[in-house]
Short mmCIF file of C-alpha atoms and ligand atoms in Angstrom, two decimals:
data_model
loop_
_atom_site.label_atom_id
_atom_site.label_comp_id
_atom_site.label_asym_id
_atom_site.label_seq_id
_atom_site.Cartn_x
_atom_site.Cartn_y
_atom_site.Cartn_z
CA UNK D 1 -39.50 64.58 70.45
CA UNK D 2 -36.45 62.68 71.79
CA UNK D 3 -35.79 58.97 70.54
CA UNK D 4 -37.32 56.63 72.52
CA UNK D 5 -35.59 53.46 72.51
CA UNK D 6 -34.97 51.03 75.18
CA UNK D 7 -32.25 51.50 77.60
CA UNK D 8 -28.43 50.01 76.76
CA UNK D 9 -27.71 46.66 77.81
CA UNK D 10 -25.53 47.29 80.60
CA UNK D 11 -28.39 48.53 82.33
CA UNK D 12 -30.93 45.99 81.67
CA UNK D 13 -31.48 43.59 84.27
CA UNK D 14 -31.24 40.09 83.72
CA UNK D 15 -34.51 38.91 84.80
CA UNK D 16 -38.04 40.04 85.63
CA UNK D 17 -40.76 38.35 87.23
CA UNK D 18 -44.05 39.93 88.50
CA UNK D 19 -44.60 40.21 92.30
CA UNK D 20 -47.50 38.74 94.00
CA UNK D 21 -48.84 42.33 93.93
CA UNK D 22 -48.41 43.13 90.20
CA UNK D 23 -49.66 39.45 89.84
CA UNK D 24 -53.13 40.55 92.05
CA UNK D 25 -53.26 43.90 89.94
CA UNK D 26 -52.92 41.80 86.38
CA UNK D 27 -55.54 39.43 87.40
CA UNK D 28 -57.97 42.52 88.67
CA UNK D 29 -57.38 44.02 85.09
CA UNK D 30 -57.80 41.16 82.96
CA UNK D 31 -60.59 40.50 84.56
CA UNK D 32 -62.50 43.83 83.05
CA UNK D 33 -61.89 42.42 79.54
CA UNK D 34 -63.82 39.20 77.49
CA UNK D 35 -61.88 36.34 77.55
CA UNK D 36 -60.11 36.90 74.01
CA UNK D 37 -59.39 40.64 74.40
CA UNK D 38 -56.99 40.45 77.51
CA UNK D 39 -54.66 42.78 75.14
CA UNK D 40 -56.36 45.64 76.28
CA UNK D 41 -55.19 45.55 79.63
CA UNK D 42 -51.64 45.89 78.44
CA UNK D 43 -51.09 49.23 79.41
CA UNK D 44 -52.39 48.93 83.16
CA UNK D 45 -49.43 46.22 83.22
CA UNK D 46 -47.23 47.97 81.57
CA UNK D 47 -47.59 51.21 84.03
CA UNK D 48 -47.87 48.32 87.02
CA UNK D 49 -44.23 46.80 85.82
CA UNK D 50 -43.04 50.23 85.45
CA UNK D 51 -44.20 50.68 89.52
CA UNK D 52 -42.52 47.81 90.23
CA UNK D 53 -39.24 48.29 88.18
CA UNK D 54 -39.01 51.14 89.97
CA UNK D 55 -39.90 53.85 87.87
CA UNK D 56 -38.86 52.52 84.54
CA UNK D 57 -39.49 49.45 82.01
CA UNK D 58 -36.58 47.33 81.41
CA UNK D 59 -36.81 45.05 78.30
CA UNK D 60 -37.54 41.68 80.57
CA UNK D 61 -40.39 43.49 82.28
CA UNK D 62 -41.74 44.38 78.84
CA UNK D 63 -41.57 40.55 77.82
CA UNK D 64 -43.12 39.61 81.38
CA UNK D 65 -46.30 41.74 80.26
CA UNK D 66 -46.08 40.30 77.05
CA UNK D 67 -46.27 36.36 78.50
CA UNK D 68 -48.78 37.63 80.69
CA UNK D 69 -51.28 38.84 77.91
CA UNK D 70 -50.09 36.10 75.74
CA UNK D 71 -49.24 39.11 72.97
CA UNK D 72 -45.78 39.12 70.72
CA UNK D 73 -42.97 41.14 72.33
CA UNK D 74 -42.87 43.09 69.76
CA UNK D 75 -47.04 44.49 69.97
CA UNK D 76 -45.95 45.23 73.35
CA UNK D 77 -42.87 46.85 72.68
CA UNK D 78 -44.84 49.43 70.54
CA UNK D 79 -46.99 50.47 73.08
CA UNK D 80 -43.98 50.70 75.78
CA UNK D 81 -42.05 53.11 73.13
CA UNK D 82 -45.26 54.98 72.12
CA UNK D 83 -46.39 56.07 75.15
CA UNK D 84 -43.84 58.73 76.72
CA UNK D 85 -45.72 57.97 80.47
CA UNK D 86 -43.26 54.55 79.52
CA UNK D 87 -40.10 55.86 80.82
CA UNK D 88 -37.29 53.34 79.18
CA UNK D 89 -34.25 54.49 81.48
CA UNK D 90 -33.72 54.40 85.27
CA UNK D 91 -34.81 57.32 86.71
CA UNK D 92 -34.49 58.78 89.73
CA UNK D 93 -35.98 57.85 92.78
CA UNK D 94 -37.67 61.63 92.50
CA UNK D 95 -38.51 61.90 88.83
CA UNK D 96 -39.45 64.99 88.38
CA UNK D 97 -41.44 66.25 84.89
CA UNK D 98 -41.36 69.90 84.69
CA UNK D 99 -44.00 71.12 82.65
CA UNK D 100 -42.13 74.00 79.69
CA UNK D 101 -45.10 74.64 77.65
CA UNK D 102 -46.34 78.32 77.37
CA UNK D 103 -48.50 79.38 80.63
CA UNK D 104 -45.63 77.73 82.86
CA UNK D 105 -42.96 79.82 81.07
CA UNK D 106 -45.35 82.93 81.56
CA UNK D 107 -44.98 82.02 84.97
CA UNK D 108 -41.85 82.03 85.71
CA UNK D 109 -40.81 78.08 84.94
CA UNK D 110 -37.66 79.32 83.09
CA UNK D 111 -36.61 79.81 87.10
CA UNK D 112 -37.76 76.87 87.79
CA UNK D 113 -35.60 75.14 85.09
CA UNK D 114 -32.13 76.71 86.57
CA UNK D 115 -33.14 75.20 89.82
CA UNK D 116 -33.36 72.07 88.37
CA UNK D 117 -30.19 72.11 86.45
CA UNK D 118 -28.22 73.77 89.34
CA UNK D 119 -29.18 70.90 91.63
CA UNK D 120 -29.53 67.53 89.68
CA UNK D 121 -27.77 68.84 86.26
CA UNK D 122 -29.15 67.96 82.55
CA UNK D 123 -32.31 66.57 82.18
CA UNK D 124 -32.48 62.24 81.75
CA UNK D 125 -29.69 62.32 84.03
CA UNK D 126 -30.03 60.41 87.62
CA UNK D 127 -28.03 62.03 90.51
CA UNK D 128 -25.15 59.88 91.70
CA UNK D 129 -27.23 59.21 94.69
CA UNK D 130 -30.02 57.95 92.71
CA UNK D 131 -32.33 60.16 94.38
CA UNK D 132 -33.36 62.96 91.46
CA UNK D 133 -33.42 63.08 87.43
CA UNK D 134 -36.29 64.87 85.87
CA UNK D 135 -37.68 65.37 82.33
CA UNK D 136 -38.94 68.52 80.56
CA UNK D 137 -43.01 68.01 79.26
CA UNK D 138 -45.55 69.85 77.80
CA UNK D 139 -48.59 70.66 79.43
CA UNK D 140 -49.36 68.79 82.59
CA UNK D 141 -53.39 70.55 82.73
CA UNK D 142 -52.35 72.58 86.23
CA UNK D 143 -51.52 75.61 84.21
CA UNK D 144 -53.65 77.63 86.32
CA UNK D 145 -51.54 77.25 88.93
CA UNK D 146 -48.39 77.48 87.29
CA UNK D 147 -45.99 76.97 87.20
CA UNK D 148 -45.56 73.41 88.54
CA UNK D 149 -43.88 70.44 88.13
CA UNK D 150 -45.05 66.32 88.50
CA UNK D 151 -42.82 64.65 90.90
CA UNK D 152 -43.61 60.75 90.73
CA UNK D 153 -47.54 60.59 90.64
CA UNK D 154 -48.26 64.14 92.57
CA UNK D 155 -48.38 67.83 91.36
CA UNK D 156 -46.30 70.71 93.28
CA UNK D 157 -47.78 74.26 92.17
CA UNK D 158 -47.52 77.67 92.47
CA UNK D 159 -43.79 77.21 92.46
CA UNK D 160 -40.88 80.07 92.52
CA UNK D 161 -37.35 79.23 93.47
CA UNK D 162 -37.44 80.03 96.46
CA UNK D 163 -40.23 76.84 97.84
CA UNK D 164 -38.84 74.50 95.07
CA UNK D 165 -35.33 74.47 96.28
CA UNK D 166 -37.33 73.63 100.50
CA UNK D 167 -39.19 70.96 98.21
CA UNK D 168 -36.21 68.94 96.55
CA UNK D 169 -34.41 69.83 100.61
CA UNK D 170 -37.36 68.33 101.88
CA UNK D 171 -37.59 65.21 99.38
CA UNK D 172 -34.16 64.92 99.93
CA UNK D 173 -34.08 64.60 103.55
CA UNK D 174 -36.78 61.96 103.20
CA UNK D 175 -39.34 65.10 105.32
CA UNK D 176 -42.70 65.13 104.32
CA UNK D 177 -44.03 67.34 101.84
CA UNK D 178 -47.19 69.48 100.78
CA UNK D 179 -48.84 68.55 97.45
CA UNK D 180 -50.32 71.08 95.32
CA UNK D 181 -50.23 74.53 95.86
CA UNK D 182 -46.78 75.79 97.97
CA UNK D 183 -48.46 79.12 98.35
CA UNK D 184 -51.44 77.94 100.62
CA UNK D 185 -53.90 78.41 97.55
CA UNK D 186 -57.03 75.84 97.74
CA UNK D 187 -56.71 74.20 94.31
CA UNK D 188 -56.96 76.87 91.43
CA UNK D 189 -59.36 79.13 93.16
CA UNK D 190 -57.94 82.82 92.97
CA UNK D 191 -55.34 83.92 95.01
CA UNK D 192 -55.37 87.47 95.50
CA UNK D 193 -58.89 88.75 96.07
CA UNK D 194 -62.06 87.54 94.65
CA UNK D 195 -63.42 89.46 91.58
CA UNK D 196 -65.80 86.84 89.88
CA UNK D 197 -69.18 85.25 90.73
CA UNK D 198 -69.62 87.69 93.63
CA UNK D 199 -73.97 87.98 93.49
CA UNK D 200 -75.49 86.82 96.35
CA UNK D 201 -78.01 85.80 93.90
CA UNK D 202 -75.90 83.32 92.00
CA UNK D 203 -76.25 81.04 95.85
CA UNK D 204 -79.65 81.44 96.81
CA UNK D 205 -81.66 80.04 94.03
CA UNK D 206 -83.49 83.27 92.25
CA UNK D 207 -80.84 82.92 89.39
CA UNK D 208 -81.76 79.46 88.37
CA UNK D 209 -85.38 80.13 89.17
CA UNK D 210 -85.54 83.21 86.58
CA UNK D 211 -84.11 80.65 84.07
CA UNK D 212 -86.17 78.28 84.61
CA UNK D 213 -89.10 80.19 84.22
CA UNK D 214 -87.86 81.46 80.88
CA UNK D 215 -87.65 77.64 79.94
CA UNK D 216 -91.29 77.17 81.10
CA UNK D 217 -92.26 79.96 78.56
CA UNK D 218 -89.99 79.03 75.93
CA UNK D 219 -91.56 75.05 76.18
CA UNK D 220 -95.44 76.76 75.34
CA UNK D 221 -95.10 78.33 71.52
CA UNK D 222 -98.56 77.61 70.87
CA UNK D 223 -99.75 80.38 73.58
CA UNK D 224 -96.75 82.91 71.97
CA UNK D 225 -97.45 82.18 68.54
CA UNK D 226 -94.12 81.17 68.51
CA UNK D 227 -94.98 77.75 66.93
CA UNK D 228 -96.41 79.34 63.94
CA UNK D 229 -93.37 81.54 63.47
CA UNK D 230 -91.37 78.32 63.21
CA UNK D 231 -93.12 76.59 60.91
CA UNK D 232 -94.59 78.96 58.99
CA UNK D 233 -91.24 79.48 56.94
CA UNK D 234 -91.07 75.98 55.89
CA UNK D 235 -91.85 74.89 52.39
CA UNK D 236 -94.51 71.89 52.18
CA UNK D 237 -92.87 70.36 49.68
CA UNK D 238 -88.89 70.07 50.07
CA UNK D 239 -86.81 70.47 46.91
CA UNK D 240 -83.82 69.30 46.12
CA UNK D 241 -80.74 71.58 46.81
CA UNK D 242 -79.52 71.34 43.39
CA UNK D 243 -80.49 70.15 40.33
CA UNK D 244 -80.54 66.53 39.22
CA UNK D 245 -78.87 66.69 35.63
CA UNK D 246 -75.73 65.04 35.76
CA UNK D 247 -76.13 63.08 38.65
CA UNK D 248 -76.25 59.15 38.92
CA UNK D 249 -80.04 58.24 38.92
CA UNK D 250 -80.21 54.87 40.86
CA UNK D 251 -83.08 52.36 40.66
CA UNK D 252 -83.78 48.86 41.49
CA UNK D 253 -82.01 46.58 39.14
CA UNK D 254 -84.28 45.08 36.28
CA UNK D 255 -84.51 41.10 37.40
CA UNK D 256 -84.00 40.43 40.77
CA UNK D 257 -85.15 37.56 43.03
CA UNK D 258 -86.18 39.52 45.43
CA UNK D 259 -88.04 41.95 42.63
CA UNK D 260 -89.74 38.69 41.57
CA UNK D 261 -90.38 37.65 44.62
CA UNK D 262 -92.18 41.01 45.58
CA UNK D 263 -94.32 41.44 42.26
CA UNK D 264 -95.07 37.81 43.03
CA UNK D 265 -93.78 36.06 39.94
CA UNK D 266 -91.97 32.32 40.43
CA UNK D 267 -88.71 32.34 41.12
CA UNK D 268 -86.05 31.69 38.43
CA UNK D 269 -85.65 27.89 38.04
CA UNK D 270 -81.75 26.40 38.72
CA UNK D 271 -81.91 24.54 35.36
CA UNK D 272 -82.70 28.03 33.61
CA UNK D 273 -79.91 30.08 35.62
CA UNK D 274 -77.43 27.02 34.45
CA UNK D 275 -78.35 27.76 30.69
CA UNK D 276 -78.18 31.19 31.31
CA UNK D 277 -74.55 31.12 31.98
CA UNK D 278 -73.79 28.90 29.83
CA UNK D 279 -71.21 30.96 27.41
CA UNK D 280 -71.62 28.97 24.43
CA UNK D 281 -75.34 29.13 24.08
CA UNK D 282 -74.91 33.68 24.63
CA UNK D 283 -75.98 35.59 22.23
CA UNK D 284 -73.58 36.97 20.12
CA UNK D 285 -72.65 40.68 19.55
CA UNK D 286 -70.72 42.15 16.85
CA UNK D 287 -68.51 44.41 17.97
CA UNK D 288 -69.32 48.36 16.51
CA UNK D 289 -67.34 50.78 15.11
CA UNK D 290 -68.45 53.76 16.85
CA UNK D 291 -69.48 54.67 20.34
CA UNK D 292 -68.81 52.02 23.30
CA UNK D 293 -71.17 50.14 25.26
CA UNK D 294 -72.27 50.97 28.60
CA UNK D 295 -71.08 48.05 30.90
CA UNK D 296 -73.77 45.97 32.98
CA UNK D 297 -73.76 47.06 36.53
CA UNK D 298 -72.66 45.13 38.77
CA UNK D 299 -74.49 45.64 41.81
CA UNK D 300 -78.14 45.18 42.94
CA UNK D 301 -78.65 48.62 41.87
CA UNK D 302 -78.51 50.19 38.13
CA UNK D 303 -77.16 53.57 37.30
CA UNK D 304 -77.63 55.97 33.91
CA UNK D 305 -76.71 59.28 33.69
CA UNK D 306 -79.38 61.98 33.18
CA UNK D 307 -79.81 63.90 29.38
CA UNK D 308 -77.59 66.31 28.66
CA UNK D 309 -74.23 65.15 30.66
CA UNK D 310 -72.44 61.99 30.51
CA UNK D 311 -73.58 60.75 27.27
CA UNK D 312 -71.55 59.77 24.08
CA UNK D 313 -71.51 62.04 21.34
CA UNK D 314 -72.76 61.93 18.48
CA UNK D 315 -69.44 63.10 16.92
CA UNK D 316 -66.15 63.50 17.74
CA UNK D 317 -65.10 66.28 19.83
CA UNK D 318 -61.61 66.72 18.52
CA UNK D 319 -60.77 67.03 14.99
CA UNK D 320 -58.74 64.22 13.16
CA UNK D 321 -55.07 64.25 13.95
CA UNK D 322 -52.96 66.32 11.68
CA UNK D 323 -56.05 68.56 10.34
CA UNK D 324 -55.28 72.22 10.80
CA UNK D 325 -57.64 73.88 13.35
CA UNK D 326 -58.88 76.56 10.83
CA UNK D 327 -60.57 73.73 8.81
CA UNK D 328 -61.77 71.60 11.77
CA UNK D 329 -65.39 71.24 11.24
CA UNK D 330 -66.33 71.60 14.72
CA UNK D 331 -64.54 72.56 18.07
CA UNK D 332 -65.60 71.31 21.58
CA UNK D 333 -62.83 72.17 23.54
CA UNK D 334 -64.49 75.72 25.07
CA UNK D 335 -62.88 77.69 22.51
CA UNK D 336 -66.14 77.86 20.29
CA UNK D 337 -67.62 79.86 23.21
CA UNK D 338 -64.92 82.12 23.29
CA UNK D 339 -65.07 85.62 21.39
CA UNK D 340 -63.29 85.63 18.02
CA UNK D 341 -59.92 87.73 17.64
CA UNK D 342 -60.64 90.76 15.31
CA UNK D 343 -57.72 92.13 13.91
CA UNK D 344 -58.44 96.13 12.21
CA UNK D 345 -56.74 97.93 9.66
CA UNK D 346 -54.22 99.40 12.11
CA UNK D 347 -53.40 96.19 12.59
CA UNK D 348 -55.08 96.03 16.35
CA UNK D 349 -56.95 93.21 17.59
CA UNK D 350 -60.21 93.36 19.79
S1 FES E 401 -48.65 74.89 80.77
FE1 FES E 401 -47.80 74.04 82.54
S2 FES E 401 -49.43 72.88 83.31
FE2 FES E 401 -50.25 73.69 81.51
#
C-alpha cells in the first residue's frame, strides 16, 4: 500500500470554507446523529469537501470538517489518511481507478493498463491539462464484467483497448458517454447465449409450488412419525460432556446480604460490620510451616477445586536439593510411571 500522507505545501491551498451546498449537506447529515455524536457524520463531510475540493482533500478542508464536527484535527486527519476513497493529491479532472486485481487481469486489464500509461503516463500523475490521472485498485465488485475501470463516481465495463481509447476521446472532448457495459451487455447478464435458468418452469410458478408443498409436509412430523424419530434419540437426562474433577466448582458465597436476606435472617448490623473490620480486634493466626493457605475469594462467588486435582500435597514432590536421585524417597515428576532401564549381561538395556 502506498504512503498516504497529505499533499506538499506548495499545493495546499490557503484557505477553505464550505459552500452553501456542502453547508446544506453537513446540516442534512448531522442531523441523522444524537446531539453529542455529530462525529459520526465525519466521513459524509469528508467525501462532501473532497466533492467540493474538487476531487481531493487539502489540509484546510480537513480542518473545515474538523470545526464543523467540533472534533481535533488530528481525529479527523486519521480518518482522511485511513480511508484510500480520501484522495490527498489533486487529481485529475477524470480520475480514473483501474481495478488490477485477479478477474480484471484474466480479462485482459493488463491492456487496459498500457492504454492508460500511453495516454496520461504513470499512475498519481495529473495530465498537464488537468484533465486525466488515474490510480491502480483492487477489486471494484464489477468483476463480472471485467474488466473495467471507475472514472469519478461511474463504472465503464466490458472494456478492451479498442472502446477505452473512444472513452478517454470522448471524455476528452467533453462528448457524452455510456456508463457500464461498452459492449451493449444489460448489466452482468450473459453475453453470448443463454445457458442457465432456461425451464419454463422456473417462471410460471410449479417450481415454487412443488417446494412449498414439500414444506407443508415437512411442517406435520406427527402424521410421518418424523417427530418421534427426532426425539426419540435424545437422552432424558443430559450429562455433562466431560467430567467434573478438576474443574472450579462455584457456589454462592457463605454470608451474603442478599443470602440473609433470602433465608430471611436480619441483616448484619453497621455497628457489627465496623468491629468486624476492625484489624486490631482479628483473630490472630500463626503462620505454619507447611502447606499454604487458600486465599478468601474475593467475589460474590466461592471456588474449591474438586478431590484429586489441585490440592496440596501431602509431601513434597521433589526431593531435597543436592540428594542424589537414586536415594530420593519418592519421585513425582512422571518418571515413576515410566518403565525401568534393564541392563543384561551382554551389557544391553531393555
Ligand atoms: S477484479 Fe476487477 S472488479 Fe473485481
Amino acid at each position: 500500500m502506498a504512503v498516504r500522507k497529505l499533499a506538499p505545501e506548495e499545493l495546499q491551498p490557503k484557505s477553505f470554507v464550505f459552500s452553501a451546498e456542502t453547508e446544506a449537506f453537513a446540516e442534512q447529515q448531522i442531523a441523522k446523529y444524537p446531539s453529542d455524536r455529530q462525529a459520526s457524520a465525519v466521513i459524509a463531510l469528508l467525501w462532501k469537501a473532497q466533492e467540493q475540493a474538487g476531487g481531493w482533500l487539502p489540509r484546510k478542508a480537513i480542518e473545515a470538517v474538523a470545526a464543523r464536527l467540533d472534533m481535533p484535527d488530528i481525529r479527523v486527519m486519521e480518518v482522511a489518511t485511513f480511508y484510500t476513497m480520501f484522495n490527498l493529491e489533486p487529481v485529475g479532472k477524470h480520475f480514473i481507478q483501474f481495478c488490477g486485481t485477479t478477474p480484471c487481469v484474466l480479462r485482459g486489464a493488463g491492456d487496459i493498463k498500457k492504454v492508460l500509461e500511453k495516454r496520461i503516463g504513470e499512475q498519481n500523475h495529473v495530465t498537464a491539462d488537468g484533465k486525466f490521472s488515474w490510480l491502480e485498485v483492487e477489486c471494484l465488485g464489477a468483476c463480472s464484467n471485467a474488466p473495467m475501470v471507475q472514472i469519478n463516481d461511474d463504472y465503464y465495463e466490458d472494456l478492451t483497448p479498442e472502446n477505452f481509447e473512444k472513452l478517454l476521446d470522448d471524455l476528452a472532448a467533453g462528448r457524452p458517454v455510456k456508463t457500464g457495459s461498452q459492449i451493449g451487455r444489460n448489466r452482468s447478464e450473459p453475453f453470448e447465449a443463454v445457458n442457465t435458468l432456461l425451464d419454463p418452469a422456473l417462471y410460471d410458478g410449479s417450481v415454487v409450488g412443488a417446494w412449498r408443498k414439500r414444506f407443508e409436509e415437512q411442517a406435520k412430523p406427527a402424521e410421518t412419525g418424523e417427530a418421534h424419530a427426532a426425539t426419540a434419540s435424545v437422552p432424558g437426562e443430559v450429562k455433562a460432556a466431560k467430567p467434573t474433577a478438576g474443574r472450579a466448582i462455584e457456589s454462592d458465597a457463605a454470608d451474603t446480604p442478599a443470602k440473609r436476606a433470602k433465608e430471611g435472617e436480619a441483616p448484619i448490623k453497621p455497628v457489627d460490620q465496623k468491629e468486624a473490620a476492625d484489624p486490631s480486634r482479628a483473630t490472630k493466626v500463626e503462620a505454619k510451616t507447611e502447606g499454604a493457605a487458600t486465599p478468601a475469594p474475593q467475589s460474590g462467588k466461592s471456588y474449591v477445586t474438586t478431590p484429586g486435582e489441585g490440592a496440596t500435597p501431602a509431601s513434597p514432590t521433589t526431593p531435597e536439593a543436592g540428594t542424589p536421585p537414586s536415594q530420593a524417597e519418592t519421585r513425582r515428576d512422571g518418571s515413576e510411571s515410566k518403565p525401568g532401564v534393564v541392563v543384561d549381561k551382554d551389557n544391553k538395556t531393555s
